[in-house]
Amino acid sequence: MPSEEYVERVLSVVERIPPGSVMAYGDIAEYLGFGGPRQVGWVMSHYGGGVPWWRVVRADGRPADCHAGEAIRRLRSEGTPFREPAGDRIDMSRARWDCQPD
DNA sequence: AGCCTGACAGATA
DNA sequence: GTATCTGCCAGGC
């Protein structure tokens, strides 16, 4: 179990992801400078209910396997760039957010 | 200690 | 394009 503080930090970053952008699990871990992608995934699976969880995706641009349909629907509705023509993966080169402050 | 699990990532075939 | 393997970090048994 990660510390409460770690959970809070992960959630605070996810909350700040603007509509139309996404971050990979590994990106968040790298930004925090602690833990790894799997730790972020763990936090999301247990505490991600109150944040825009659909903006956290795998590094290859595909949402987590267990809720792919729901996430893609939400992302498309907020204008996230997808790779055409398939449209099943996000265009990471355009959608990835660096967690740069406003 | 040893092995398994996970909303992961990168390299390789 | 897919399938597999290994590495990763933290935790459970």
mmCIF file of N, CA and C in Angstrom, chain A:
data_model
loop_
_atom_site.group_PDB
_atom_site.id
_atom_site.type_symbol
_atom_site.label_atom_id
_atom_site.label_comp_id
_atom_site.label_asym_id
_atom_site.label_seq_id
_atom_site.Cartn_x
_atom_site.Cartn_y
_atom_site.Cartn_z
ATOM 1 N N MET A 1 0.826 -1.214 0.000
ATOM 2 C CA MET A 1 0.000 0.000 0.000
ATOM 3 C C MET A 1 0.854 1.255 0.000
ATOM 4 N N PRO A 2 0.680 2.110 -0.962
ATOM 5 C CA PRO A 2 1.357 3.396 -0.966
ATOM 6 C C PRO A 2 0.818 4.257 0.174
ATOM 7 N N SER A 3 1.588 5.264 0.537
ATOM 8 C CA SER A 3 1.155 6.162 1.598
ATOM 9 C C SER A 3 -0.025 7.001 1.130
ATOM 10 N N GLU A 4 -0.751 7.530 2.110
ATOM 11 C CA GLU A 4 -1.879 8.399 1.778
ATOM 12 C C GLU A 4 -1.414 9.575 0.936
ATOM 13 N N GLU A 5 -0.217 10.064 1.267
ATOM 14 C CA GLU A 5 0.290 11.226 0.545
ATOM 15 C C GLU A 5 0.504 10.895 -0.924
ATOM 16 N N TYR A 6 1.014 9.693 -1.169
ATOM 17 C CA TYR A 6 1.232 9.289 -2.562
ATOM 18 C C TYR A 6 -0.086 9.243 -3.313
ATOM 19 N N VAL A 7 -1.085 8.690 -2.669
ATOM 20 C CA VAL A 7 -2.406 8.622 -3.285
ATOM 21 C C VAL A 7 -2.897 10.025 -3.613
ATOM 22 N N GLU A 8 -2.764 10.922 -2.654
ATOM 23 C CA GLU A 8 -3.224 12.293 -2.868
ATOM 24 C C GLU A 8 -2.502 12.950 -4.035
ATOM 25 N N ARG A 9 -1.195 12.709 -4.114
ATOM 26 C CA ARG A 9 -0.419 13.336 -5.191
ATOM 27 C C ARG A 9 -0.850 12.828 -6.549
ATOM 28 N N VAL A 10 -1.034 11.516 -6.642
ATOM 29 C CA VAL A 10 -1.467 10.942 -7.920
ATOM 30 C C VAL A 10 -2.807 11.546 -8.330
ATOM 31 N N LEU A 11 -3.729 11.573 -7.388
ATOM 32 C CA LEU A 11 -5.064 12.080 -7.713
ATOM 33 C C LEU A 11 -5.026 13.556 -8.081
ATOM 34 N N SER A 12 -4.173 14.315 -7.395
ATOM 35 C CA SER A 12 -4.124 15.754 -7.689
ATOM 36 C C SER A 12 -3.601 16.001 -9.096
ATOM 37 N N VAL A 13 -2.665 15.165 -9.538
ATOM 38 C CA VAL A 13 -2.155 15.310 -10.906
ATOM 39 C C VAL A 13 -3.242 14.956 -11.910
ATOM 40 N N VAL A 14 -3.923 13.857 -11.679
ATOM 41 C CA VAL A 14 -4.963 13.429 -12.612
ATOM 42 C C VAL A 14 -6.063 14.486 -12.711
ATOM 43 N N GLU A 15 -6.375 15.091 -11.589
ATOM 44 C CA GLU A 15 -7.415 16.125 -11.579
ATOM 45 C C GLU A 15 -7.055 17.296 -12.486
ATOM 46 N N ARG A 16 -5.753 17.558 -12.615
ATOM 47 C CA ARG A 16 -5.320 18.727 -13.387
ATOM 48 C C ARG A 16 -5.178 18.461 -14.869
ATOM 49 N N ILE A 17 -5.312 17.211 -15.302
ATOM 50 C CA ILE A 17 -5.211 16.927 -16.738
ATOM 51 C C ILE A 17 -6.375 17.617 -17.451
ATOM 52 N N PRO A 18 -6.066 18.516 -18.373
ATOM 53 C CA PRO A 18 -7.134 19.264 -19.052
ATOM 54 C C PRO A 18 -7.885 18.384 -20.049
ATOM 55 N N PRO A 19 -9.118 18.708 -20.326
ATOM 56 C CA PRO A 19 -9.894 17.964 -21.325
ATOM 57 C C PRO A 19 -9.170 17.973 -22.667
ATOM 58 N N GLY A 20 -9.189 16.857 -23.338
ATOM 59 C CA GLY A 20 -8.527 16.765 -24.627
ATOM 60 C C GLY A 20 -7.086 16.296 -24.518
ATOM 61 N N SER A 21 -6.578 16.193 -23.290
ATOM 62 C CA SER A 21 -5.218 15.706 -23.083
ATOM 63 C C SER A 21 -5.244 14.468 -22.201
ATOM 64 N N VAL A 22 -4.145 13.733 -22.220
ATOM 65 C CA VAL A 22 -4.037 12.520 -21.401
ATOM 66 C C VAL A 22 -2.630 12.411 -20.821
ATOM 67 N N MET A 23 -2.480 11.546 -19.846
ATOM 68 C CA MET A 23 -1.146 11.202 -19.328
ATOM 69 C C MET A 23 -1.076 9.688 -19.200
ATOM 70 N N ALA A 24 0.119 9.152 -19.447
ATOM 71 C CA ALA A 24 0.313 7.715 -19.276
ATOM 72 C C ALA A 24 0.616 7.441 -17.802
ATOM 73 N N TYR A 25 0.382 6.225 -17.380
ATOM 74 C CA TYR A 25 0.679 5.838 -15.996
ATOM 75 C C TYR A 25 2.141 6.151 -15.681
ATOM 76 N N GLY A 26 2.999 5.781 -16.613
ATOM 77 C CA GLY A 26 4.426 6.008 -16.407
ATOM 78 C C GLY A 26 4.777 7.479 -16.355
ATOM 79 N N ASP A 27 4.037 8.298 -17.114
ATOM 80 C CA ASP A 27 4.298 9.738 -17.109
ATOM 81 C C ASP A 27 4.037 10.306 -15.729
ATOM 82 N N ILE A 28 2.950 9.876 -15.119
ATOM 83 C CA ILE A 28 2.589 10.373 -13.793
ATOM 84 C C ILE A 28 3.640 9.950 -12.773
ATOM 85 N N ALA A 29 4.058 8.691 -12.846
ATOM 86 C CA ALA A 29 5.081 8.201 -11.915
ATOM 87 C C ALA A 29 6.377 8.983 -12.085
ATOM 88 N N GLU A 30 6.711 9.253 -13.335
ATOM 89 C CA GLU A 30 7.944 9.989 -13.604
ATOM 90 C C GLU A 30 7.841 11.420 -13.078
ATOM 91 N N TYR A 31 6.674 12.023 -13.262
ATOM 92 C CA TYR A 31 6.470 13.386 -12.792
ATOM 93 C C TYR A 31 6.573 13.443 -11.267
ATOM 94 N N LEU A 32 6.001 12.471 -10.602
ATOM 95 C CA LEU A 32 6.057 12.458 -9.141
ATOM 96 C C LEU A 32 7.450 12.111 -8.649
ATOM 97 N N GLY A 33 8.216 11.400 -9.474
ATOM 98 C CA GLY A 33 9.562 11.025 -9.082
ATOM 99 C C GLY A 33 9.599 9.917 -8.051
ATOM 100 N N PHE A 34 8.537 9.161 -7.981
ATOM 101 C CA PHE A 34 8.504 8.079 -7.006
ATOM 102 C C PHE A 34 7.599 6.973 -7.525
ATOM 103 N N GLY A 35 7.919 5.741 -7.161
ATOM 104 C CA GLY A 35 7.100 4.622 -7.573
ATOM 105 C C GLY A 35 7.214 4.355 -9.053
ATOM 106 N N GLY A 36 6.272 3.647 -9.588
ATOM 107 C CA GLY A 36 6.302 3.311 -10.999
ATOM 108 C C GLY A 36 4.894 3.271 -11.561
ATOM 109 N N PRO A 37 4.805 2.960 -12.839
ATOM 110 C CA PRO A 37 3.500 2.915 -13.505
ATOM 111 C C PRO A 37 2.515 2.005 -12.781
ATOM 112 N N ARG A 38 3.008 0.903 -12.285
ATOM 113 C CA ARG A 38 2.115 -0.054 -11.641
ATOM 114 C C ARG A 38 1.566 0.489 -10.348
ATOM 115 N N GLN A 39 2.318 1.318 -9.685
ATOM 116 C CA GLN A 39 1.836 1.939 -8.450
ATOM 117 C C GLN A 39 0.727 2.923 -8.772
ATOM 118 N N VAL A 40 0.933 3.684 -9.855
ATOM 119 C CA VAL A 40 -0.099 4.619 -10.274
ATOM 120 C C VAL A 40 -1.362 3.845 -10.638
ATOM 121 N N GLY A 41 -1.186 2.751 -11.339
ATOM 122 C CA GLY A 41 -2.329 1.921 -11.701
ATOM 123 C C GLY A 41 -3.059 1.415 -10.479
ATOM 124 N N TRP A 42 -2.317 1.066 -9.483
ATOM 125 C CA TRP A 42 -2.936 0.590 -8.244
ATOM 126 C C TRP A 42 -3.770 1.691 -7.604
ATOM 127 N N VAL A 43 -3.202 2.882 -7.539
ATOM 128 C CA VAL A 43 -3.931 4.014 -6.951
ATOM 129 C C VAL A 43 -5.219 4.261 -7.724
ATOM 130 N N MET A 44 -5.117 4.274 -9.040
ATOM 131 C CA MET A 44 -6.300 4.540 -9.853
ATOM 132 C C MET A 44 -7.375 3.484 -9.650
ATOM 133 N N SER A 45 -6.949 2.238 -9.523
ATOM 134 C CA SER A 45 -7.932 1.169 -9.394
ATOM 135 C C SER A 45 -8.673 1.250 -8.067
ATOM 136 N N HIS A 46 -8.034 1.858 -7.060
ATOM 137 C CA HIS A 46 -8.659 1.906 -5.737
ATOM 138 C C HIS A 46 -9.237 3.256 -5.370
ATOM 139 N N TYR A 47 -8.669 4.327 -5.893
ATOM 140 C CA TYR A 47 -9.126 5.663 -5.502
ATOM 141 C C TYR A 47 -9.451 6.553 -6.697
ATOM 142 N N GLY A 48 -9.440 6.000 -7.895
ATOM 143 C CA GLY A 48 -9.611 6.827 -9.090
ATOM 144 C C GLY A 48 -11.041 7.227 -9.390
ATOM 145 N N GLY A 49 -11.974 6.803 -8.549
ATOM 146 C CA GLY A 49 -13.375 7.068 -8.841
ATOM 147 C C GLY A 49 -13.750 8.535 -8.870
ATOM 148 N N GLY A 50 -13.020 9.377 -8.133
ATOM 149 C CA GLY A 50 -13.413 10.770 -8.037
ATOM 150 C C GLY A 50 -12.672 11.708 -8.963
ATOM 151 N N VAL A 51 -11.860 11.175 -9.847
ATOM 152 C CA VAL A 51 -11.076 12.006 -10.763
ATOM 153 C C VAL A 51 -11.340 11.552 -12.200
ATOM 154 N N PRO A 52 -10.943 12.379 -13.184
ATOM 155 C CA PRO A 52 -11.126 11.982 -14.594
ATOM 156 C C PRO A 52 -10.194 10.837 -14.989
ATOM 157 N N TRP A 53 -10.533 9.666 -14.549
ATOM 158 C CA TRP A 53 -9.687 8.484 -14.740
ATOM 159 C C TRP A 53 -9.491 8.122 -16.209
ATOM 160 N N TRP A 54 -10.440 8.536 -17.052
ATOM 161 C CA TRP A 54 -10.337 8.168 -18.469
ATOM 162 C C TRP A 54 -9.212 8.925 -19.168
ATOM 163 N N ARG A 55 -8.648 9.965 -18.496
ATOM 164 C CA ARG A 55 -7.525 10.691 -19.108
ATOM 165 C C ARG A 55 -6.191 10.066 -18.734
ATOM 166 N N VAL A 56 -6.201 8.962 -18.024
ATOM 167 C CA VAL A 56 -4.977 8.226 -17.706
ATOM 168 C C VAL A 56 -4.984 6.953 -18.533
ATOM 169 N N VAL A 57 -4.021 6.859 -19.451
ATOM 170 C CA VAL A 57 -4.008 5.749 -20.393
ATOM 171 C C VAL A 57 -2.641 5.071 -20.419
ATOM 172 N N ARG A 58 -2.571 3.973 -21.132
ATOM 173 C CA ARG A 58 -1.290 3.287 -21.274
ATOM 174 C C ARG A 58 -0.404 4.048 -22.242
ATOM 175 N N ALA A 59 0.893 3.765 -22.165
ATOM 176 C CA ALA A 59 1.864 4.532 -22.950
ATOM 177 C C ALA A 59 1.648 4.371 -24.452
ATOM 178 N N ASP A 60 1.004 3.304 -24.869
ATOM 179 C CA ASP A 60 0.775 3.092 -26.305
ATOM 180 C C ASP A 60 -0.498 3.792 -26.782
ATOM 181 N N GLY A 61 -1.153 4.521 -25.890
ATOM 182 C CA GLY A 61 -2.314 5.295 -26.288
ATOM 183 C C GLY A 61 -3.633 4.560 -26.142
ATOM 184 N N ARG A 62 -3.590 3.371 -25.580
ATOM 185 C CA ARG A 62 -4.829 2.631 -25.393
ATOM 186 C C ARG A 62 -5.236 2.707 -23.928
ATOM 187 N N PRO A 63 -6.502 2.932 -23.638
ATOM 188 C CA PRO A 63 -6.948 2.962 -22.245
ATOM 189 C C PRO A 63 -6.738 1.599 -21.600
ATOM 190 N N ALA A 64 -6.847 1.573 -20.302
ATOM 191 C CA ALA A 64 -6.703 0.310 -19.582
ATOM 192 C C ALA A 64 -7.717 -0.699 -20.113
ATOM 193 N N ASP A 65 -7.303 -1.944 -20.212
ATOM 194 C CA ASP A 65 -8.113 -2.978 -20.844
ATOM 195 C C ASP A 65 -9.510 -3.098 -20.250
ATOM 196 N N CYS A 66 -9.621 -2.954 -18.939
ATOM 197 C CA CYS A 66 -10.884 -3.267 -18.275
ATOM 198 C C CYS A 66 -11.994 -2.266 -18.517
ATOM 199 N N HIS A 67 -11.668 -1.063 -19.003
ATOM 200 C CA HIS A 67 -12.752 -0.101 -19.250
ATOM 201 C C HIS A 67 -12.512 0.664 -20.553
ATOM 202 N N ALA A 68 -12.030 -0.045 -21.550
ATOM 203 C CA ALA A 68 -11.666 0.585 -22.811
ATOM 204 C C ALA A 68 -12.830 1.316 -23.459
ATOM 205 N N GLY A 69 -13.973 0.670 -23.547
ATOM 206 C CA GLY A 69 -15.101 1.275 -24.230
ATOM 207 C C GLY A 69 -15.537 2.580 -23.596
ATOM 208 N N GLU A 70 -15.728 2.562 -22.309
ATOM 209 C CA GLU A 70 -16.179 3.746 -21.583
ATOM 210 C C GLU A 70 -15.201 4.897 -21.734
ATOM 211 N N ALA A 71 -13.917 4.606 -21.576
ATOM 212 C CA ALA A 71 -12.899 5.654 -21.648
ATOM 213 C C ALA A 71 -12.860 6.271 -23.038
ATOM 214 N N ILE A 72 -12.875 5.441 -24.066
ATOM 215 C CA ILE A 72 -12.805 5.955 -25.435
ATOM 216 C C ILE A 72 -14.006 6.841 -25.732
ATOM 217 N N ARG A 73 -15.159 6.458 -25.253
ATOM 218 C CA ARG A 73 -16.361 7.254 -25.482
ATOM 219 C C ARG A 73 -16.199 8.648 -24.875
ATOM 220 N N ARG A 74 -15.731 8.687 -23.619
ATOM 221 C CA ARG A 74 -15.562 9.972 -22.939
ATOM 222 C C ARG A 74 -14.496 10.811 -23.629
ATOM 223 N N LEU A 75 -13.383 10.197 -23.978
ATOM 224 C CA LEU A 75 -12.286 10.932 -24.615
ATOM 225 C C LEU A 75 -12.726 11.528 -25.941
ATOM 226 N N ARG A 76 -13.451 10.758 -26.718
ATOM 227 C CA ARG A 76 -13.915 11.264 -28.013
ATOM 228 C C ARG A 76 -14.851 12.440 -27.815
ATOM 229 N N SER A 77 -15.666 12.372 -26.765
ATOM 230 C CA SER A 77 -16.650 13.438 -26.547
ATOM 231 C C SER A 77 -15.988 14.743 -26.135
ATOM 232 N N GLU A 78 -14.771 14.675 -25.587
ATOM 233 C CA GLU A 78 -14.101 15.917 -25.207
ATOM 234 C C GLU A 78 -13.002 16.301 -26.186
ATOM 235 N N GLY A 79 -12.982 15.662 -27.342
ATOM 236 C CA GLY A 79 -12.111 16.102 -28.423
ATOM 237 C C GLY A 79 -10.684 15.606 -28.366
ATOM 238 N N THR A 80 -10.430 14.558 -27.637
ATOM 239 C CA THR A 80 -9.078 14.004 -27.598
ATOM 240 C C THR A 80 -8.700 13.451 -28.975
ATOM 241 N N PRO A 81 -7.505 13.807 -29.480
ATOM 242 C CA PRO A 81 -7.095 13.327 -30.809
ATOM 243 C C PRO A 81 -6.842 11.825 -30.825
ATOM 244 N N PHE A 82 -7.508 11.149 -31.718
ATOM 245 C CA PHE A 82 -7.326 9.710 -31.865
ATOM 246 C C PHE A 82 -6.574 9.402 -33.148
ATOM 247 N N ARG A 83 -5.974 8.240 -33.185
ATOM 248 C CA ARG A 83 -5.275 7.791 -34.391
ATOM 249 C C ARG A 83 -6.280 7.216 -35.354
ATOM 250 N N GLU A 84 -6.311 7.793 -36.516
ATOM 251 C CA GLU A 84 -7.222 7.300 -37.551
ATOM 252 C C GLU A 84 -6.452 6.367 -38.467
ATOM 253 N N PRO A 85 -7.168 5.475 -39.152
ATOM 254 C CA PRO A 85 -8.622 5.384 -39.197
ATOM 255 C C PRO A 85 -9.212 4.504 -38.098
ATOM 256 N N ALA A 86 -8.394 3.696 -37.478
ATOM 257 C CA ALA A 86 -8.936 2.754 -36.498
ATOM 258 C C ALA A 86 -9.695 3.483 -35.397
ATOM 259 N N GLY A 87 -9.060 4.525 -34.827
ATOM 260 C CA GLY A 87 -9.745 5.296 -33.809
ATOM 261 C C GLY A 87 -9.849 4.595 -32.469
ATOM 262 N N ASP A 88 -9.079 3.527 -32.300
ATOM 263 C CA ASP A 88 -9.157 2.808 -31.029
ATOM 264 C C ASP A 88 -7.999 3.169 -30.116
ATOM 265 N N ARG A 89 -7.092 3.993 -30.631
ATOM 266 C CA ARG A 89 -5.959 4.424 -29.811
ATOM 267 C C ARG A 89 -5.793 5.926 -29.909
ATOM 268 N N ILE A 90 -5.314 6.515 -28.816
ATOM 269 C CA ILE A 90 -5.117 7.952 -28.771
ATOM 270 C C ILE A 90 -3.834 8.319 -29.503
ATOM 271 N N ASP A 91 -3.836 9.480 -30.148
ATOM 272 C CA ASP A 91 -2.628 9.996 -30.779
ATOM 273 C C ASP A 91 -1.773 10.640 -29.690
ATOM 274 N N MET A 92 -0.900 9.842 -29.092
ATOM 275 C CA MET A 92 -0.126 10.306 -27.939
ATOM 276 C C MET A 92 0.759 11.506 -28.261
ATOM 277 N N SER A 93 1.254 11.564 -29.489
ATOM 278 C CA SER A 93 2.156 12.661 -29.843
ATOM 279 C C SER A 93 1.438 14.010 -29.722
ATOM 280 N N ARG A 94 0.133 13.997 -29.845
ATOM 281 C CA ARG A 94 -0.617 15.253 -29.733
ATOM 282 C C ARG A 94 -1.341 15.373 -28.407
ATOM 283 N N ALA A 95 -1.759 14.254 -27.843
ATOM 284 C CA ALA A 95 -2.626 14.317 -26.653
ATOM 285 C C ALA A 95 -1.851 14.282 -25.346
ATOM 286 N N ARG A 96 -0.614 13.800 -25.367
ATOM 287 C CA ARG A 96 0.146 13.675 -24.118
ATOM 288 C C ARG A 96 0.365 15.023 -23.466
ATOM 289 N N TRP A 97 0.064 15.097 -22.199
ATOM 290 C CA TRP A 97 0.212 16.343 -21.446
ATOM 291 C C TRP A 97 1.425 16.248 -20.532
ATOM 292 N N ASP A 98 2.240 17.289 -20.502
ATOM 293 C CA ASP A 98 3.483 17.270 -19.725
ATOM 294 C C ASP A 98 3.290 17.674 -18.277
ATOM 295 N N CYS A 99 2.060 17.895 -17.880
ATOM 296 C CA CYS A 99 1.767 18.370 -16.536
ATOM 297 C C CYS A 99 2.396 19.741 -16.317
ATOM 298 N N GLN A 100 2.399 20.527 -17.389
ATOM 299 C CA GLN A 100 2.903 21.891 -17.275
ATOM 300 C C GLN A 100 1.832 22.742 -16.619
ATOM 301 N N PRO A 101 2.250 23.550 -15.643
ATOM 302 C CA PRO A 101 1.289 24.406 -14.947
ATOM 303 C C PRO A 101 0.659 25.415 -15.890
ATOM 304 N N ASP A 102 -0.477 25.908 -15.537
ATOM 305 C CA ASP A 102 -1.226 26.851 -16.368
ATOM 306 C C ASP A 102 -0.375 28.067 -16.699
#
